[in-house]
Amino acid sequence: MASNDLLVCRGLSASVDEKPILHAIDLTVPQGEVHVLMGPNGAGKSTFGHVLMGDPAYELTSGEISFDGEDVTELAPDKRSRAGLFLSFQAPVEIPGVPLRSFLRAIVEGRGEKVKNKEFRKKIQELAKTLDMDPAYLDRELGVGFSGGEKKKVEMLQLLLLQPKLAILDETDSGLDVDALSVVSRGMELYRETCDGTLLIITHNTRILEHLEVDRVHVMVHGHLVAEGDSSLIDEIDANGFERYEAQLADAK
Ligand code: ADP
Ligand code: MG
């Protein structure tokens, strides 16, 4: 393991309800890099994100996960989050009755940090402004009646507030409108600029990658990682899809 490797997965296999989904995944993300995980619908990309976060719905049947030099394979999700892992979900949360402001405070305090009221107000106010978000949203109920773009802004606000060491962004395969796409792009850029953040972006939609320098692309098909390469892979997949990789995997079996 190189000393600057932030995330190292070795031989990860995972099942849901005894059905194997992920097969012996080896994947490494060095600190400060931007990695992309691509693959057709149902390949297991979101499952991989959930397994990295320790979601109990997924059973790890073999392998290990090392993060920032620590073996986190057995750690509970909250401990992983404290260690600096962040996953943005495909379906963002809605919590009626809880103002966004209180939710943001709770996630920061949940990490064991003390927050001073005044400073915190100022900080989230400023972050909202940098994301072109109307500060009035901070007093609205979390997620309730938010548009797709507004939900994405909340997600990016969380990202910039928490400044995790690794952000895993799992984007919906469709349904991100132009506004939401630009919010995600802007959020990712700010995260890179403000804390030299490391990104693992799970996506179909290569448009959100346009403003980023991608270091490495991983391709997943039927729960297997079947290819890895530089950013030229993105254009290749945009042009040709995943059929070649699916055929290769079928031949190898
Ligand atoms: P992707 O994100 O690449 O589209 P997913 O990881 O969502 O793929 O799904 C991979 C496979 O695992 C699919 O066959 C899906 O039905 C199954 N799967 C994922 N999560 C669950 C779950 N919680 N319960 C049952 N099946 C699941
Ligand atoms: Mg998915």
PDB file of C-alpha atoms and ligand atoms in Angstrom, residues 16 19 21 40-47 58, ligand 1:
ATOM      1  CA  VAL A  16     -28.030  -8.958  -0.177  1.00  0.00           C
ATOM      2  CA  LYS A  19     -27.707 -13.128  -3.192  1.00  0.00           C
ATOM      3  CA  ILE A  21     -23.890  -8.800  -5.704  1.00  0.00           C
ATOM      4  CA  PRO A  40     -24.724  -0.130 -16.462  1.00  0.00           C
ATOM      5  CA  ASN A  41     -27.860  -0.133 -14.312  1.00  0.00           C
ATOM      6  CA  GLY A  42     -27.862  -2.909 -11.754  1.00  0.00           C
ATOM      7  CA  ALA A  43     -24.082  -3.430 -11.949  1.00  0.00           C
ATOM      8  CA  GLY A  44     -23.679  -3.015  -8.198  1.00  0.00           C
ATOM      9  CA  LYS A  45     -22.309   0.539  -8.071  1.00  0.00           C
ATOM     10  CA  SER A  46     -24.665   1.796  -5.361  1.00  0.00           C
ATOM     11  CA  THR A  47     -24.183  -1.439  -3.436  1.00  0.00           C
ATOM     12  CA  TYR A  58     -25.423  -5.547   2.835  1.00  0.00           C
TER      13      TYR A  58
HETATM   14  P1  ADP B   1     -26.359   0.110  -9.680  1.00  0.00           P
HETATM   15  O1  ADP B   1     -26.222   1.172  -8.640  1.00  0.00           O
HETATM   16  O2  ADP B   1     -25.085  -0.186 -10.405  1.00  0.00           O
HETATM   17  O3  ADP B   1     -27.465   0.407 -10.655  1.00  0.00           O
HETATM   18  P2  ADP B   1     -27.226  -1.541  -7.462  1.00  0.00           P
HETATM   19  O4  ADP B   1     -26.047  -1.644  -6.558  1.00  0.00           O
HETATM   20  O5  ADP B   1     -28.295  -0.608  -7.070  1.00  0.00           O
HETATM   21  O6  ADP B   1     -26.731  -1.267  -8.959  1.00  0.00           O
HETATM   22  O7  ADP B   1     -27.865  -2.985  -7.600  1.00  0.00           O
HETATM   23  C1  ADP B   1     -27.115  -4.133  -7.955  1.00  0.00           C
HETATM   24  C2  ADP B   1     -27.997  -5.367  -7.771  1.00  0.00           C
HETATM   25  O8  ADP B   1     -28.234  -5.578  -6.394  1.00  0.00           O
HETATM   26  C3  ADP B   1     -29.361  -5.270  -8.426  1.00  0.00           C
HETATM   27  O9  ADP B   1     -29.690  -6.538  -8.942  1.00  0.00           O
HETATM   28  C4  ADP B   1     -30.262  -4.879  -7.277  1.00  0.00           C
HETATM   29  O10 ADP B   1     -31.561  -5.346  -7.494  1.00  0.00           O
HETATM   30  C5  ADP B   1     -29.624  -5.602  -6.110  1.00  0.00           C
HETATM   31  N1  ADP B   1     -29.825  -4.884  -4.837  1.00  0.00           N
HETATM   32  C6  ADP B   1     -29.172  -3.775  -4.452  1.00  0.00           C
HETATM   33  N2  ADP B   1     -29.578  -3.362  -3.237  1.00  0.00           N
HETATM   34  C7  ADP B   1     -30.533  -4.248  -2.847  1.00  0.00           C
HETATM   35  C8  ADP B   1     -31.352  -4.390  -1.673  1.00  0.00           C
HETATM   36  N3  ADP B   1     -31.254  -3.526  -0.656  1.00  0.00           N
HETATM   37  N4  ADP B   1     -32.206  -5.423  -1.644  1.00  0.00           N
HETATM   38  C9  ADP B   1     -32.303  -6.293  -2.662  1.00  0.00           C
HETATM   39  N5  ADP B   1     -31.562  -6.224  -3.783  1.00  0.00           N
HETATM   40  C10 ADP B   1     -30.688  -5.222  -3.895  1.00  0.00           C
END
